[in-house]
Amino acid sequence: TSFNPFPCHKVIIETFFSDHTAPIISLQNLTAPKRENNVKTQKKRMFSHKNVENFKSLLQKENWDPVFVNHPENNSSKKYKIFRYKTIKGQTRHDKGWFTTGLRVSASKKRELHILSKSSTDIEFKTYVASYKKIFKKCVKHAKIMYNSSKIKNSRNKSKMAWNIIKKETGAKIKHHSVSEINVDGRL
């Protein structure tokens, strides 16, 4: 995965007062690294047919005596890294057909109002922001209902589409089965 821990320095201090120790962590970077335009990078090894064949031929040509003598495992394995990492950039996209341009504008305004309300002391402004958030939440709920209803209404198999929507909303994976044979009373 694309886990990128913050650089930190960890120290455990022995207090000698009791059996407890004092762990100290100093963080150099307190802000998370930003992803541009929701682009997610991932490193994967490429196991192409060409690389596998090349790897097999290199294994046959290799003299194995120095491998078993060389104790630092990382040094000896560097010679055989034919399956290199490739950085793959991909945009995580979700089916948000319900998220219209109007909702996008309202969401950005809601974010701005939220930031302003954190530093404001005006009670009327804070109640306005709270009501704006409440209305926005209702609009999102209504947009999702309208979008899913139209998907069900326009589909040929309405119950299957409804269950696919339920599975998508709950996070369950949709299984795709292809029928290759039909067995009826022991006959194909």
CSV table of C-alpha atoms in Angstrom, one decimal:
chain,number,residue,atom,x,y,z
A,1,THR,CA,0.0,0.0,0.0
A,2,SER,CA,1.0,3.6,0.0
A,3,PHE,CA,1.8,4.0,3.7
A,4,ASN,CA,4.2,6.8,4.2
A,5,PRO,CA,5.2,7.2,7.9
A,6,PHE,CA,6.3,10.6,9.2
A,7,PRO,CA,10.0,10.8,10.0
A,8,CYS,CA,10.5,10.7,13.8
A,9,HIS,CA,13.1,10.1,16.4
A,10,LYS,CA,12.2,7.6,19.2
A,11,VAL,CA,14.1,7.4,22.5
A,12,ILE,CA,13.3,5.4,25.7
A,13,ILE,CA,14.7,7.0,28.9
A,14,GLU,CA,15.3,4.7,31.8
A,15,THR,CA,14.2,6.7,35.0
A,16,PHE,CA,15.6,4.3,37.6
A,17,PHE,CA,12.8,5.4,40.0
A,18,SER,CA,10.6,2.4,39.3
A,19,ASP,CA,10.0,-0.3,36.7
A,20,HIS,CA,8.5,2.3,34.3
A,21,THR,CA,10.3,3.9,31.4
A,22,ALA,CA,9.7,7.2,29.7
A,23,PRO,CA,9.2,6.9,25.9
A,24,ILE,CA,9.9,10.1,24.0
A,25,ILE,CA,9.0,10.7,20.3
A,26,SER,CA,10.1,13.8,18.4
A,27,LEU,CA,8.3,14.4,15.1
A,28,GLN,CA,10.1,16.4,12.4
A,29,ASN,CA,7.1,16.8,10.1
A,30,LEU,CA,3.7,17.4,11.6
A,31,THR,CA,1.8,17.8,8.3
A,32,ALA,CA,0.7,14.9,6.2
A,33,PRO,CA,2.1,14.6,2.7
A,34,LYS,CA,-0.5,15.9,0.2
A,35,ARG,CA,-1.8,13.8,-2.7
A,36,GLU,CA,-2.4,16.0,-5.8
A,37,ASN,CA,-5.8,15.6,-7.4
A,38,ASN,CA,-6.4,12.4,-5.4
A,39,VAL,CA,-3.6,10.6,-7.3
A,40,LYS,CA,-2.5,7.5,-5.5
A,41,THR,CA,0.9,6.0,-6.2
A,42,GLN,CA,1.7,2.4,-5.6
A,43,LYS,CA,4.8,0.3,-6.2
A,44,LYS,CA,4.2,-3.1,-7.7
A,45,ARG,CA,6.6,-5.7,-9.1
A,46,MET,CA,6.0,-6.6,-12.7
A,47,PHE,CA,6.0,-10.3,-13.3
A,48,SER,CA,5.8,-10.3,-17.1
A,49,HIS,CA,6.5,-13.5,-19.1
A,50,LYS,CA,9.7,-11.9,-20.5
A,51,ASN,CA,11.0,-11.1,-17.0
A,52,VAL,CA,10.2,-14.7,-15.8
A,53,GLU,CA,12.1,-16.3,-18.7
A,54,ASN,CA,15.0,-13.9,-18.2
A,55,PHE,CA,15.1,-14.7,-14.5
A,56,LYS,CA,15.1,-18.5,-15.2
A,57,SER,CA,18.0,-18.1,-17.7
A,58,LEU,CA,20.0,-16.0,-15.2
A,59,LEU,CA,19.4,-18.6,-12.4
A,60,GLN,CA,20.8,-21.3,-14.7
A,61,LYS,CA,23.9,-19.3,-15.5
A,62,GLU,CA,24.6,-18.2,-11.9
A,63,ASN,CA,27.5,-19.5,-9.8
A,64,TRP,CA,25.9,-20.3,-6.4
A,65,ASP,CA,29.0,-20.6,-4.3
A,66,PRO,CA,29.4,-16.9,-3.5
A,67,VAL,CA,25.7,-16.6,-2.6
A,68,PHE,CA,25.9,-19.1,0.3
A,69,VAL,CA,29.2,-17.6,1.6
A,70,ASN,CA,27.9,-14.0,1.5
A,71,HIS,CA,26.1,-13.6,4.8
A,72,PRO,CA,24.4,-10.2,4.6
A,73,GLU,CA,21.2,-11.4,2.9
A,74,ASN,CA,20.4,-8.0,1.5
A,75,ASN,CA,23.7,-7.7,-0.4
A,76,SER,CA,23.4,-11.1,-2.0
A,77,SER,CA,19.8,-10.7,-3.0
A,78,LYS,CA,20.5,-7.4,-4.8
A,79,LYS,CA,22.0,-9.3,-7.7
A,80,TYR,CA,18.8,-11.1,-8.5
A,81,LYS,CA,16.2,-8.3,-8.5
A,82,ILE,CA,15.1,-8.7,-12.1
A,83,PHE,CA,11.5,-8.1,-11.0
A,84,ARG,CA,11.9,-4.4,-10.5
A,85,TYR,CA,9.3,-2.2,-8.8
A,86,LYS,CA,7.3,0.0,-11.1
A,87,THR,CA,5.5,3.0,-9.7
A,88,ILE,CA,1.9,3.0,-10.8
A,89,LYS,CA,-0.1,6.2,-10.6
A,90,GLY,CA,-3.9,5.8,-10.5
A,91,GLN,CA,-6.7,8.0,-9.5
A,92,THR,CA,-9.1,6.5,-7.0
A,93,ARG,CA,-12.4,7.0,-8.6
A,94,HIS,CA,-15.7,6.1,-7.1
A,95,ASP,CA,-19.1,6.1,-8.8
A,96,LYS,CA,-20.5,9.4,-7.6
A,97,GLY,CA,-23.0,10.2,-10.3
A,98,TRP,CA,-25.2,11.8,-7.7
A,99,PHE,CA,-22.5,14.4,-6.9
A,100,THR,CA,-23.6,17.2,-9.2
A,101,THR,CA,-21.9,20.5,-10.0
A,102,GLY,CA,-24.3,22.3,-7.6
A,103,LEU,CA,-23.3,20.0,-4.8
A,104,ARG,CA,-19.6,20.4,-5.6
A,105,VAL,CA,-20.0,24.2,-5.3
A,106,SER,CA,-22.0,23.9,-2.1
A,107,ALA,CA,-19.4,21.5,-0.7
A,108,SER,CA,-16.6,24.0,-1.3
A,109,LYS,CA,-18.7,26.8,0.3
A,110,LYS,CA,-19.4,24.6,3.2
A,111,ARG,CA,-15.7,24.0,3.7
A,112,GLU,CA,-15.0,27.7,3.6
A,113,LEU,CA,-17.7,28.5,6.1
A,114,HIS,CA,-16.5,25.8,8.4
A,115,ILE,CA,-13.0,27.2,8.5
A,116,LEU,CA,-14.4,30.7,9.1
A,117,SER,CA,-16.7,29.5,11.9
A,118,LYS,CA,-13.7,28.0,13.8
A,119,SER,CA,-12.2,31.4,14.3
A,120,SER,CA,-15.4,33.4,14.6
A,121,THR,CA,-17.2,34.3,17.9
A,122,ASP,CA,-20.4,35.5,16.3
A,123,ILE,CA,-23.2,33.2,17.4
A,124,GLU,CA,-25.5,34.1,14.5
A,125,PHE,CA,-22.8,33.2,12.0
A,126,LYS,CA,-22.2,29.8,13.7
A,127,THR,CA,-25.9,29.0,13.7
A,128,TYR,CA,-26.0,30.0,10.0
A,129,VAL,CA,-23.1,27.6,9.3
A,130,ALA,CA,-24.8,24.8,11.3
A,131,SER,CA,-28.0,25.3,9.3
A,132,TYR,CA,-26.0,25.4,6.0
A,133,LYS,CA,-24.4,22.1,6.9
A,134,LYS,CA,-27.7,20.5,7.8
A,135,ILE,CA,-29.3,21.6,4.5
A,136,PHE,CA,-26.3,20.4,2.6
A,137,LYS,CA,-26.5,17.0,4.3
A,138,LYS,CA,-30.2,16.8,3.3
A,139,CYS,CA,-29.4,17.8,-0.3
A,140,VAL,CA,-26.7,15.0,-0.5
A,141,LYS,CA,-29.1,12.5,0.9
A,142,HIS,CA,-31.8,13.5,-1.6
A,143,ALA,CA,-29.4,13.5,-4.5
A,144,LYS,CA,-28.3,10.0,-3.7
A,145,ILE,CA,-31.9,8.8,-3.4
A,146,MET,CA,-32.7,10.4,-6.8
A,147,TYR,CA,-29.6,8.9,-8.5
A,148,ASN,CA,-30.2,5.4,-7.1
A,149,SER,CA,-33.9,5.5,-7.9
A,150,SER,CA,-33.2,6.5,-11.5
A,151,LYS,CA,-30.6,3.7,-11.8
A,152,ILE,CA,-33.2,1.2,-10.6
A,153,LYS,CA,-35.9,2.6,-12.7
A,154,ASN,CA,-33.9,2.5,-15.9
A,155,SER,CA,-32.4,-1.0,-15.4
A,156,ARG,CA,-33.8,-4.1,-16.9
A,157,ASN,CA,-33.3,-6.2,-13.8
A,158,LYS,CA,-34.6,-3.9,-11.0
A,159,SER,CA,-34.0,-6.3,-8.1
A,160,LYS,CA,-30.5,-7.1,-9.1
A,161,MET,CA,-29.7,-3.4,-9.5
A,162,ALA,CA,-31.2,-2.6,-6.1
A,163,TRP,CA,-29.0,-5.3,-4.5
A,164,ASN,CA,-25.9,-4.1,-6.3
A,165,ILE,CA,-26.6,-0.6,-5.0
A,166,ILE,CA,-27.1,-2.0,-1.4
A,167,LYS,CA,-23.8,-3.9,-1.7
A,168,LYS,CA,-22.0,-0.8,-3.0
A,169,GLU,CA,-23.3,1.4,-0.2
A,170,THR,CA,-22.5,-1.2,2.5
A,171,GLY,CA,-19.0,-1.9,1.1
A,172,ALA,CA,-19.7,-5.5,0.1
A,173,LYS,CA,-18.0,-6.8,-3.0
A,174,ILE,CA,-20.1,-7.5,-6.0
A,175,LYS,CA,-19.4,-11.0,-7.4
A,176,HIS,CA,-19.6,-11.6,-11.1
A,177,HIS,CA,-20.4,-15.2,-12.1
A,178,SER,CA,-20.4,-16.4,-15.6
A,179,VAL,CA,-22.5,-19.5,-16.4
A,180,SER,CA,-20.6,-22.0,-18.5
A,181,GLU,CA,-23.0,-25.0,-18.0
A,182,ILE,CA,-26.5,-25.6,-16.9
A,183,ASN,CA,-27.3,-28.9,-15.2
A,184,VAL,CA,-30.9,-29.9,-15.3
A,185,ASP,CA,-31.8,-33.3,-13.9
A,186,GLY,CA,-28.3,-34.7,-14.4
A,187,ARG,CA,-28.1,-33.5,-18.0
A,188,LEU,CA,-26.0,-30.7,-19.3
